[in-house]
Tab-separated table of N, CA, C and O in Angstrom:
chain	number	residue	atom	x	y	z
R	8	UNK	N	-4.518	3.852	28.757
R	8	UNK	CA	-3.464	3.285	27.934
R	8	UNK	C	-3.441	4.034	26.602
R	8	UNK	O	-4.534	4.427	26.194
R	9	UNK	N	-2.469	4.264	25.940
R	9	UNK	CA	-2.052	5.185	24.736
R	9	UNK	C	-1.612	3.906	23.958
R	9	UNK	O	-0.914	2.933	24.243
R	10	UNK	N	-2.457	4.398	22.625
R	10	UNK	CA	-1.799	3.326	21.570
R	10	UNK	C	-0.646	3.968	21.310
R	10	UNK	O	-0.235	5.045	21.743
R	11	UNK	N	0.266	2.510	19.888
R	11	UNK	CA	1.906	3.468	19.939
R	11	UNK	C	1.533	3.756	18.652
R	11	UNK	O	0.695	3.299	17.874
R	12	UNK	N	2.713	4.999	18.603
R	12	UNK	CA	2.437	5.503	17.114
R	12	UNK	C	3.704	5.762	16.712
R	12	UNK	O	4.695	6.184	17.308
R	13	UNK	N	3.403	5.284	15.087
R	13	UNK	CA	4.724	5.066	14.242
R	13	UNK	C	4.727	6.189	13.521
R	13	UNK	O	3.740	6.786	13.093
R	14	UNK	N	6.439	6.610	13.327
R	14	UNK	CA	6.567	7.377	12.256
R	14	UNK	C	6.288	7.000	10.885
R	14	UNK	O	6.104	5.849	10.489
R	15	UNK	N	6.269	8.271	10.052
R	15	UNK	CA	6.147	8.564	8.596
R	15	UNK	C	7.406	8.543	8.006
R	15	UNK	O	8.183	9.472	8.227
R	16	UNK	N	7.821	7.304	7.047
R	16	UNK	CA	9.422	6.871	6.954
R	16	UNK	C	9.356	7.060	5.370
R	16	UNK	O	8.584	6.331	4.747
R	17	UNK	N	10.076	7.938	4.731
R	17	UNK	CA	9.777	8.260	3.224
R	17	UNK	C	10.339	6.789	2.404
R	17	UNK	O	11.461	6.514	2.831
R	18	UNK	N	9.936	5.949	1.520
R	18	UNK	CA	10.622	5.088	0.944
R	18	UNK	C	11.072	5.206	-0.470
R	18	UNK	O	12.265	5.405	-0.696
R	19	UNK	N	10.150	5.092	-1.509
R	19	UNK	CA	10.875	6.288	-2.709
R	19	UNK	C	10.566	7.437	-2.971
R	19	UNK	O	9.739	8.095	-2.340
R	20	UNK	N	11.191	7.805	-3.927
R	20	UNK	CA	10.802	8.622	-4.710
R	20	UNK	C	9.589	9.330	-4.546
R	20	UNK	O	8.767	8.961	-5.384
R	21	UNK	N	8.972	10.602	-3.442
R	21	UNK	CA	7.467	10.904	-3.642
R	21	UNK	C	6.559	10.091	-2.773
R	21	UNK	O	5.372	10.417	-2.739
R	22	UNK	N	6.941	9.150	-2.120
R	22	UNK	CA	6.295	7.976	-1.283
R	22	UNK	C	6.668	8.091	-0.068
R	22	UNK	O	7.837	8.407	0.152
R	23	UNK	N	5.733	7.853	1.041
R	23	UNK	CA	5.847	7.852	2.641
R	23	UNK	C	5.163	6.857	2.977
R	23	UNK	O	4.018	6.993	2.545
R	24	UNK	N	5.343	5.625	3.715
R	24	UNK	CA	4.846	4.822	4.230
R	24	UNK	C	4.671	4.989	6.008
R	24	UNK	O	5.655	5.413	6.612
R	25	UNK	N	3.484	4.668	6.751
R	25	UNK	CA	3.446	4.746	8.167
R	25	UNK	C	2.583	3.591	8.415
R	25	UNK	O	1.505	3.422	7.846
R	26	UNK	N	3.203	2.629	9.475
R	26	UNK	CA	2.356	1.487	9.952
R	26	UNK	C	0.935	2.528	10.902
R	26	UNK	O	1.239	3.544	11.527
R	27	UNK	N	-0.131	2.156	10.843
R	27	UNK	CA	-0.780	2.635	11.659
R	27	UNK	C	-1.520	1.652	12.858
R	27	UNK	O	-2.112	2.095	13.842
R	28	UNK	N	-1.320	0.133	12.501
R	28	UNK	CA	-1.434	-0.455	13.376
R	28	UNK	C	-1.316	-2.279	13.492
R	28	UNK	O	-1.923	-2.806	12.559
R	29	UNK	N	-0.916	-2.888	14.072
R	29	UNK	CA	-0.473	-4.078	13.829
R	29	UNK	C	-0.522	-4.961	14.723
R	29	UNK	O	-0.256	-4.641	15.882
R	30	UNK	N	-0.878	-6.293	14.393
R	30	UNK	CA	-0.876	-7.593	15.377
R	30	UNK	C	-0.013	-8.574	14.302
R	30	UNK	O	0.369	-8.224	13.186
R	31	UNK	N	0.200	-9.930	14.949
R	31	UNK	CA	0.861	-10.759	14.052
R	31	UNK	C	0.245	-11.569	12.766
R	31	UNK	O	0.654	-12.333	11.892
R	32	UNK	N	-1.115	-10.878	13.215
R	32	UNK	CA	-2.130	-11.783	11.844
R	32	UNK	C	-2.817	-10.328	10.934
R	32	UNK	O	-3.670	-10.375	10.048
R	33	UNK	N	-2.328	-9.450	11.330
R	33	UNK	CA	-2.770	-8.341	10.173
R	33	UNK	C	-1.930	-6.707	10.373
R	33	UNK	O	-1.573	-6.234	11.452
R	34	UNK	N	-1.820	-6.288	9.477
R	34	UNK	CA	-0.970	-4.618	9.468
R	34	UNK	C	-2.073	-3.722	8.987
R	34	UNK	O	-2.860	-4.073	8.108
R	35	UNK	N	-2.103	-2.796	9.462
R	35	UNK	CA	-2.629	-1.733	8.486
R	35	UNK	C	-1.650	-0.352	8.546
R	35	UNK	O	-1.200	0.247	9.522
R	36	UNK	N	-1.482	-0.045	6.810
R	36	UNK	CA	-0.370	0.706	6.838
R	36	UNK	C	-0.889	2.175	5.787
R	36	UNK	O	-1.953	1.928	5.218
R	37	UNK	N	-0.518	3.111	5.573
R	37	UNK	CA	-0.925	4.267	5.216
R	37	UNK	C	0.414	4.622	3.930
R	37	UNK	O	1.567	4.575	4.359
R	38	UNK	N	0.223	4.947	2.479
R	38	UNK	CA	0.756	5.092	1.709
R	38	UNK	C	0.366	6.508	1.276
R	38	UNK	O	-0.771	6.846	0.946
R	39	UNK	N	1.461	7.306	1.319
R	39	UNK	CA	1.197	8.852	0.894
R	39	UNK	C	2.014	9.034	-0.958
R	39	UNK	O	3.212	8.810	-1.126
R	40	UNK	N	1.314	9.350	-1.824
R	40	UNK	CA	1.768	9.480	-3.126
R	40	UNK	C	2.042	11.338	-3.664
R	40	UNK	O	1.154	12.186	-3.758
R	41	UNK	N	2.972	11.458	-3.836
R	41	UNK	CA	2.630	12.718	-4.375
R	41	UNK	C	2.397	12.149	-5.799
R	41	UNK	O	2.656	10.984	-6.103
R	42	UNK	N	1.852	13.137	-6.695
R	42	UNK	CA	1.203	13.099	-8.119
R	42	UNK	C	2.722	12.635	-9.041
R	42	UNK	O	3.730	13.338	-9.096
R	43	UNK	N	2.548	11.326	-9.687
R	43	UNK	CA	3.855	11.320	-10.536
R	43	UNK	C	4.656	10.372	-9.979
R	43	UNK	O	5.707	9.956	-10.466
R	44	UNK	N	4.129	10.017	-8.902
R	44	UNK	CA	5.265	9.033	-8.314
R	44	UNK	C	5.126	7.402	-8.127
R	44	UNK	O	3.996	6.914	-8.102
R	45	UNK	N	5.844	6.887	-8.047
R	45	UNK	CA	5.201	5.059	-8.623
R	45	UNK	C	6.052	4.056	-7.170
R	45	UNK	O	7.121	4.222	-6.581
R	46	UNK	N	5.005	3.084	-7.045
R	46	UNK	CA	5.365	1.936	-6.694
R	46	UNK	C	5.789	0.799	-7.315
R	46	UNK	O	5.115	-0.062	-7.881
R	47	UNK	N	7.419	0.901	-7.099
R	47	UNK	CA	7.836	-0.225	-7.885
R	47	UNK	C	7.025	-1.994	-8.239
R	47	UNK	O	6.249	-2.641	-7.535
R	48	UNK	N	7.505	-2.249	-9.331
R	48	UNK	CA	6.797	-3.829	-9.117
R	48	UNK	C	7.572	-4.805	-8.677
R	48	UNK	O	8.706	-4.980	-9.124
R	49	UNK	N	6.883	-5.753	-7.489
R	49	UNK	CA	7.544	-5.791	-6.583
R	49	UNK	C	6.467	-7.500	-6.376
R	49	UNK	O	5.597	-7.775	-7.203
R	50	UNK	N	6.745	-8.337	-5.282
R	50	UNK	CA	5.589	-9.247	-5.023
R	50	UNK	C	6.464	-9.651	-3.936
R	50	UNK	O	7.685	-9.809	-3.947
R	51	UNK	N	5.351	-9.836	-2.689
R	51	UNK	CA	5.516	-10.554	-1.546
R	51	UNK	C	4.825	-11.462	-1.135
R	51	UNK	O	3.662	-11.416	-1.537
R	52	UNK	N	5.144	-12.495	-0.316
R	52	UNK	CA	4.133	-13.556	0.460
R	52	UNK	C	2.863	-13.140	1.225
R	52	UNK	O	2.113	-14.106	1.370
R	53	UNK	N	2.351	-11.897	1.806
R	53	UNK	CA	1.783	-11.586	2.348
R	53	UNK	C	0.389	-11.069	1.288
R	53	UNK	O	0.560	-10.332	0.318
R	54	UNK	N	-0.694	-11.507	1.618
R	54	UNK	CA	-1.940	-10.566	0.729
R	54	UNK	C	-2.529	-9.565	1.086
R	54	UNK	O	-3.175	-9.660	2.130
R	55	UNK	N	-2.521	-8.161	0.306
R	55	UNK	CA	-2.686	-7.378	0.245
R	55	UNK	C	-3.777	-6.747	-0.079
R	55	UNK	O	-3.977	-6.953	-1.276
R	56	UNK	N	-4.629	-6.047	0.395
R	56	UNK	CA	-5.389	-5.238	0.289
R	56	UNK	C	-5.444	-3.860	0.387
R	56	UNK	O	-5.103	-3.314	1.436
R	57	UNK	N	-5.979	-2.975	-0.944
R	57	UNK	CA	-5.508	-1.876	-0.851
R	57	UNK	C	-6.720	-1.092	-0.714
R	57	UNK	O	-7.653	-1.844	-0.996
R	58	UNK	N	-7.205	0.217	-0.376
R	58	UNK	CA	-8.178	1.126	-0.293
R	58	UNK	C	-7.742	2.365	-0.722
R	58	UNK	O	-6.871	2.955	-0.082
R	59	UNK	N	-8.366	2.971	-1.996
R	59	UNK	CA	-7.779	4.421	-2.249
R	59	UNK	C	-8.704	5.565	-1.482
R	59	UNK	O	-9.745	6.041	-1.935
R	60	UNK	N	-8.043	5.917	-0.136
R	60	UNK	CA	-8.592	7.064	0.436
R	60	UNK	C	-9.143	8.278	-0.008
R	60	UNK	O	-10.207	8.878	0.148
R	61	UNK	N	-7.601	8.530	-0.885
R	61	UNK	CA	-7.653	9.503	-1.684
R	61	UNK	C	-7.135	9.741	-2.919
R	61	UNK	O	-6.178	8.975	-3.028
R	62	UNK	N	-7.269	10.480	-4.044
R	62	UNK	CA	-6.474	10.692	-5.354
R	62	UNK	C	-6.888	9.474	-6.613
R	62	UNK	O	-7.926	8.848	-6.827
R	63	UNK	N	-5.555	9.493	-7.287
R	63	UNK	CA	-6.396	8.451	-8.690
R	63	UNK	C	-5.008	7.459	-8.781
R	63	UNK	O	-3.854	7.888	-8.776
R	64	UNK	N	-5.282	6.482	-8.838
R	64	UNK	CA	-4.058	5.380	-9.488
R	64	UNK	C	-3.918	4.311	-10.813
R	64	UNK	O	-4.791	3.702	-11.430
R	65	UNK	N	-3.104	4.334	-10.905
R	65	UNK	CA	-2.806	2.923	-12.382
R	65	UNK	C	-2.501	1.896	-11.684
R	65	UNK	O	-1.276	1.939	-11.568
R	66	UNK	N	-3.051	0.656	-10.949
R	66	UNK	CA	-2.416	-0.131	-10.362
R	66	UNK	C	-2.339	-1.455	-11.263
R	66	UNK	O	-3.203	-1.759	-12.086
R	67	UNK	N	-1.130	-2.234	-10.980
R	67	UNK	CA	-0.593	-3.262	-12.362
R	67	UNK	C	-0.570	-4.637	-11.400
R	67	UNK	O	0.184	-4.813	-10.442
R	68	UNK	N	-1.606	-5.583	-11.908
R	68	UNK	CA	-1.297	-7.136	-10.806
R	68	UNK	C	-1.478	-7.796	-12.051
R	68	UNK	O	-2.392	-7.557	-12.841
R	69	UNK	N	-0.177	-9.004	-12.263
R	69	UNK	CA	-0.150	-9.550	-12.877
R	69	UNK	C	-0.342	-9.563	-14.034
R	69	UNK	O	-0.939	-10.402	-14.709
R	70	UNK	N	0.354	-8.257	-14.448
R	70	UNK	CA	0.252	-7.936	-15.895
R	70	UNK	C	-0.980	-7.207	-16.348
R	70	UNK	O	-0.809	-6.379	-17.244
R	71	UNK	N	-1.893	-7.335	-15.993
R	71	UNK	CA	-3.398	-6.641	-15.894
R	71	UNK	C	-3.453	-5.354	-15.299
R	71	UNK	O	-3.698	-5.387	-14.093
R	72	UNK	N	-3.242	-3.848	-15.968
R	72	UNK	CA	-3.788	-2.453	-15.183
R	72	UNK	C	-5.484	-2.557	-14.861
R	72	UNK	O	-6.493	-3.161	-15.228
R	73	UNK	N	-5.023	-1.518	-13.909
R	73	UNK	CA	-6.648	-0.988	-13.576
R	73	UNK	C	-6.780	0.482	-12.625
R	73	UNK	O	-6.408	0.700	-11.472
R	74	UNK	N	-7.232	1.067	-13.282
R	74	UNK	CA	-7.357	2.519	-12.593
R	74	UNK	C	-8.529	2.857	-11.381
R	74	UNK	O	-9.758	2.821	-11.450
R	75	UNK	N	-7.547	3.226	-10.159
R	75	UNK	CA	-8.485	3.346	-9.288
R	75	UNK	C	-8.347	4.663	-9.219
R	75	UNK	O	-7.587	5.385	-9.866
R	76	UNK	N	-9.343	5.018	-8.167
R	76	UNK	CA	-9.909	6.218	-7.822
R	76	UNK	C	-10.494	6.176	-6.162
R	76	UNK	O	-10.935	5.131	-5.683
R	77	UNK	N	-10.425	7.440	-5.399
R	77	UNK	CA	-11.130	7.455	-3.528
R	77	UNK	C	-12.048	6.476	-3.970
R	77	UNK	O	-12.617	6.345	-5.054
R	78	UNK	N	-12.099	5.572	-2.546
R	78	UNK	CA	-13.066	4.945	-2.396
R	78	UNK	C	-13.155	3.103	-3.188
R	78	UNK	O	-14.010	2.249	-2.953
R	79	UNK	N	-11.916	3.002	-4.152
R	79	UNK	CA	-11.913	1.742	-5.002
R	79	UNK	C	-10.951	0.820	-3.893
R	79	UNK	O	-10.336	1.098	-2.863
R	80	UNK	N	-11.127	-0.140	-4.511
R	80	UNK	CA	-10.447	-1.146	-3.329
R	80	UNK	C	-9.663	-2.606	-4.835
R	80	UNK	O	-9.772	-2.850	-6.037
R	81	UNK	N	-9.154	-2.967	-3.963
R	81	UNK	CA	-8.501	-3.990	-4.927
R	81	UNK	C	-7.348	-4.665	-4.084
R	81	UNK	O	-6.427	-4.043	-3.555
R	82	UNK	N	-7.587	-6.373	-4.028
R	82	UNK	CA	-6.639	-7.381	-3.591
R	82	UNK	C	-6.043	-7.934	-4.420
R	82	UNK	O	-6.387	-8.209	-5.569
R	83	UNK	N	-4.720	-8.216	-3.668
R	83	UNK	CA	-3.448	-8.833	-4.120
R	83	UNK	C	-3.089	-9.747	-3.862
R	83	UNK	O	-2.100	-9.765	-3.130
R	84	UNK	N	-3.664	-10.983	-4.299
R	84	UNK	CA	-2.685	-12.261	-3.756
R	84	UNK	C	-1.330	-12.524	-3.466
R	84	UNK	O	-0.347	-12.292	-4.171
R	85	UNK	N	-1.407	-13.146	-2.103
R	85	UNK	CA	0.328	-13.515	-2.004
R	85	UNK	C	1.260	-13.696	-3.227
R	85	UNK	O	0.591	-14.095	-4.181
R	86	UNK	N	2.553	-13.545	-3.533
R	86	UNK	CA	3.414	-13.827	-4.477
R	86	UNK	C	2.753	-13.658	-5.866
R	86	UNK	O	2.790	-14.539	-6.725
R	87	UNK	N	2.115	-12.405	-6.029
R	87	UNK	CA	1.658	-12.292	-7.186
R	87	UNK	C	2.091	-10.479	-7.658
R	87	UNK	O	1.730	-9.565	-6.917
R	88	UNK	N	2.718	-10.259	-8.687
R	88	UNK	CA	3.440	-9.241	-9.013
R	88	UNK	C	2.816	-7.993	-9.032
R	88	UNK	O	1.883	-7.835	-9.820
R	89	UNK	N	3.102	-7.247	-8.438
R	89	UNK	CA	2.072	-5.451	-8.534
R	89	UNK	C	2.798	-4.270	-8.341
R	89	UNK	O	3.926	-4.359	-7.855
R	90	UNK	N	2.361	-3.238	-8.625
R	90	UNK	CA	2.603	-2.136	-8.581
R	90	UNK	C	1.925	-0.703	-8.875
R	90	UNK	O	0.905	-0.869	-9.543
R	91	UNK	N	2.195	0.759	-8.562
R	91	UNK	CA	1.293	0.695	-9.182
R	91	UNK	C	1.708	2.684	-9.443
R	91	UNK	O	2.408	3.201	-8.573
R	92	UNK	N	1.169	3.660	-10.748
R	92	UNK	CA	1.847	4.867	-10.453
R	92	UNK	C	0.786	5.525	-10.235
R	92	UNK	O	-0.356	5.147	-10.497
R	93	UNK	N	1.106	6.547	-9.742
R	93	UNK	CA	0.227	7.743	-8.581
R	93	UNK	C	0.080	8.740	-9.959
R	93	UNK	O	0.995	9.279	-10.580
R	94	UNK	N	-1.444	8.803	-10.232
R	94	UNK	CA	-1.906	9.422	-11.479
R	94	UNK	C	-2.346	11.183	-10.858
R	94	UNK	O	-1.920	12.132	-11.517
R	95	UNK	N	-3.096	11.417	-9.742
R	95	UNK	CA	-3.044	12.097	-9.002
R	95	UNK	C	-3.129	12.148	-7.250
R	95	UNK	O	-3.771	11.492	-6.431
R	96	UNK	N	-2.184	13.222	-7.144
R	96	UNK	CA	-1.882	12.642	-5.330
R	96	UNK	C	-2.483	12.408	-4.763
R	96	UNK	O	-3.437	13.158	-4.560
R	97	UNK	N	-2.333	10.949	-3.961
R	97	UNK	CA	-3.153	10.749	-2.828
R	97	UNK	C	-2.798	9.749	-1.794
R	97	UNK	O	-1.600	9.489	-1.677
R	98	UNK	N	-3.944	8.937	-0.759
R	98	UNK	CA	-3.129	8.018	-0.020
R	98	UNK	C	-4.223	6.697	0.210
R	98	UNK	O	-5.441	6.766	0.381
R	99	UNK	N	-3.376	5.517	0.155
R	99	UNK	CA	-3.953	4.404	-0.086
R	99	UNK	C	-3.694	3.733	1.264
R	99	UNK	O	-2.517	3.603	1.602
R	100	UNK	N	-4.373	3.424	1.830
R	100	UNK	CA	-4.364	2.637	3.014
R	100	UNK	C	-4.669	0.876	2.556
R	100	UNK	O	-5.630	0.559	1.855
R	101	UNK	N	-3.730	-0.063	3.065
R	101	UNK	CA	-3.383	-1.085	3.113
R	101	UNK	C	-3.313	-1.953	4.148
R	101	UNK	O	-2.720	-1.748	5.208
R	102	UNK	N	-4.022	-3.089	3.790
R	102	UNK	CA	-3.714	-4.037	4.935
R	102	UNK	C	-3.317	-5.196	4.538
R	102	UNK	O	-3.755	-5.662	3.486
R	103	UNK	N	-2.198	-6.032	5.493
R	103	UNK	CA	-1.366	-6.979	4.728
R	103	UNK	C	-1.603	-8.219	5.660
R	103	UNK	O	-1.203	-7.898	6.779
R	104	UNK	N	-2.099	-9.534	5.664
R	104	UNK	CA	-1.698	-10.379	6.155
R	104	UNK	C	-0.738	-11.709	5.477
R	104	UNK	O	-0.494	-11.852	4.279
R	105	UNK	N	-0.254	-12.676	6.677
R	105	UNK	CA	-0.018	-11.839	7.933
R	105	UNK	C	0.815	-10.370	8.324
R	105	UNK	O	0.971	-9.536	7.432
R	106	UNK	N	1.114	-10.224	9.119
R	106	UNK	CA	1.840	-8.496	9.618
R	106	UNK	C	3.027	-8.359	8.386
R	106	UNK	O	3.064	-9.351	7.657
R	107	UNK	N	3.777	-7.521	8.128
R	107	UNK	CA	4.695	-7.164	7.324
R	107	UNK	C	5.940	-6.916	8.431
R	107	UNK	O	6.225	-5.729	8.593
R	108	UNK	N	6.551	-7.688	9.046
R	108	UNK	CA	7.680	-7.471	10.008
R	108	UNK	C	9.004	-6.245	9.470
R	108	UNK	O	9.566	-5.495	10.268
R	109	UNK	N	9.322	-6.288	7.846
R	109	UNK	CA	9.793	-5.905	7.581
R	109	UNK	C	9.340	-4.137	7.397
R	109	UNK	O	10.246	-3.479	6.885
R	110	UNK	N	8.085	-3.353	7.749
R	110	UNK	CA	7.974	-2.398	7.705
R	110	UNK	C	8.464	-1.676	9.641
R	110	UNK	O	8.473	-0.478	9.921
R	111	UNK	N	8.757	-2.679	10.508
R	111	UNK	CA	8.675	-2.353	11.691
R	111	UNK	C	10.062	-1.943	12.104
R	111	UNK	O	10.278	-1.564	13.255
Protein backbone atom coordinates (compact mmCIF):
# COMPACT_ATOMS: atom_id res chain seq x y z
CA UNK A 1 0.00 0.00 0.00
CA UNK A 2 1.40 3.60 -0.95
CA UNK A 3 0.68 6.41 1.31
CA UNK A 4 -1.04 9.56 -0.57
CA UNK A 5 0.91 12.43 -1.18
CA UNK A 6 -0.06 16.00 -1.29
CA UNK A 7 1.07 18.75 -3.25
CA UNK A 8 3.17 21.88 -2.36
CA UNK A 9 0.34 24.73 -2.75
CA UNK A 10 2.14 28.28 -2.48
CA UNK A 11 -0.16 30.50 -0.08
CA UNK A 12 1.54 33.93 0.36
CA UNK A 13 3.86 35.81 -0.36
CA UNK A 14 7.31 33.48 -0.09
CA UNK A 15 5.21 30.67 1.69
CA UNK A 16 4.37 26.98 0.57
CA UNK A 17 2.28 24.93 2.61
CA UNK A 18 2.05 20.79 2.07
CA UNK A 19 -0.20 18.51 4.24
CA UNK A 20 2.12 15.63 4.88
CA UNK A 21 -0.26 13.62 6.68
CA UNK A 22 -3.68 13.43 8.26
CA UNK A 23 -6.48 11.66 10.24
CA UNK A 24 -9.57 13.43 11.69
CA UNK A 25 -7.95 13.96 15.15
CA UNK A 26 -4.54 15.36 13.94
CA UNK A 27 -2.65 17.04 10.60
CA UNK A 28 0.78 17.33 10.16
CA UNK A 29 1.67 19.97 7.71
CA UNK A 30 5.11 21.38 6.35
CA UNK A 31 5.62 25.31 6.05
CA UNK A 32 8.39 26.47 3.61
CA UNK A 33 9.56 30.33 4.35
CA UNK A 34 11.80 32.03 2.14
CA UNK A 35 13.93 34.73 4.25
CA UNK A 36 11.61 37.97 4.61
CA UNK A 37 8.46 36.51 4.35
CA UNK A 38 5.59 36.51 7.11
CA UNK A 39 2.64 34.68 8.32
CA UNK A 40 -0.17 36.73 8.59
CA UNK A 41 -1.93 37.13 12.10
CA UNK A 42 -4.52 35.10 11.94
CA UNK A 43 -6.34 32.61 14.89
CA UNK A 44 -8.18 29.41 14.47
CA UNK A 45 -10.12 26.82 16.57
CA UNK A 46 -7.70 24.19 16.09
CA UNK A 47 -4.26 23.98 18.46
CA UNK A 48 -1.29 24.27 17.04
CA UNK A 49 1.95 23.13 17.38
CA UNK A 50 4.85 24.29 15.68
CA UNK A 51 8.58 22.76 15.24
CA UNK A 52 11.32 24.88 13.56
CA UNK A 53 13.10 22.29 11.33
CA UNK A 54 14.92 24.75 9.92
CA UNK A 55 16.05 28.62 9.77
CA UNK A 56 15.19 31.48 12.46
CA UNK A 57 11.67 33.06 13.26
CA UNK A 58 9.81 36.05 15.16
CA UNK A 59 6.76 34.25 16.14
CA UNK A 60 3.82 36.67 17.78
CA UNK A 61 0.93 34.72 20.18
CA UNK A 62 -1.04 36.94 21.81
CA UNK A 63 0.71 39.90 21.64
CA UNK A 64 3.90 38.31 23.16
CA UNK A 65 7.10 37.76 20.40
CA UNK A 66 9.51 35.11 20.69
CA UNK A 67 12.32 34.13 18.47
CA UNK A 68 12.77 30.74 17.40
CA UNK A 69 15.41 28.96 15.89
CA UNK A 70 15.96 24.67 14.23
CA UNK A 71 14.95 22.63 16.71
CA UNK A 72 12.53 25.27 19.06
CA UNK A 73 9.03 24.28 19.36
CA UNK A 74 6.13 26.41 20.57
CA UNK A 75 2.10 25.87 21.08
CA UNK A 76 -0.78 27.70 20.15
CA UNK A 77 -3.92 27.52 21.77
CA UNK A 78 -7.14 27.26 19.96
CA UNK A 79 -8.60 30.85 19.10
CA UNK A 80 -5.68 32.55 20.27
CA UNK A 81 -3.99 35.17 17.80
CA UNK A 82 -0.44 34.35 16.02
CA UNK A 83 1.74 34.84 13.51
CA UNK A 84 4.82 34.95 12.74
CA UNK A 85 7.95 36.59 10.12
CA UNK A 86 10.61 34.36 8.58
CA UNK A 87 13.92 36.06 9.96
CA UNK A 88 15.98 33.51 8.01
CA UNK A 89 14.73 30.81 5.49
CA UNK A 90 13.42 27.90 6.61
CA UNK A 91 10.63 25.25 7.32
CA UNK A 92 8.42 24.71 10.25
CA UNK A 93 6.54 21.66 10.50
CA UNK A 94 3.12 21.79 12.27
CA UNK A 95 0.63 19.84 13.73
CA UNK A 96 -2.95 20.92 14.21
CA UNK A 97 -5.68 19.29 16.12
CA UNK A 98 -8.26 18.39 15.30
CA UNK A 99 -7.31 17.95 11.26
CA UNK A 100 -7.44 21.37 9.40
CA UNK A 101 -10.18 20.34 6.63
CA UNK A 102 -9.65 23.55 5.15
CA UNK A 103 -5.94 22.83 3.99
CA UNK A 104 -7.37 19.61 1.98
Amino acid sequence: MTLPVFPATPTDAGITRQVLSHSPEVMVVSFRFESGSEGRLHSHPHVQSTYVARGRFRFFRDGVAYELKAGDSLVIPGNTEHGCQCIEAGELIDCFTPRRDDFL
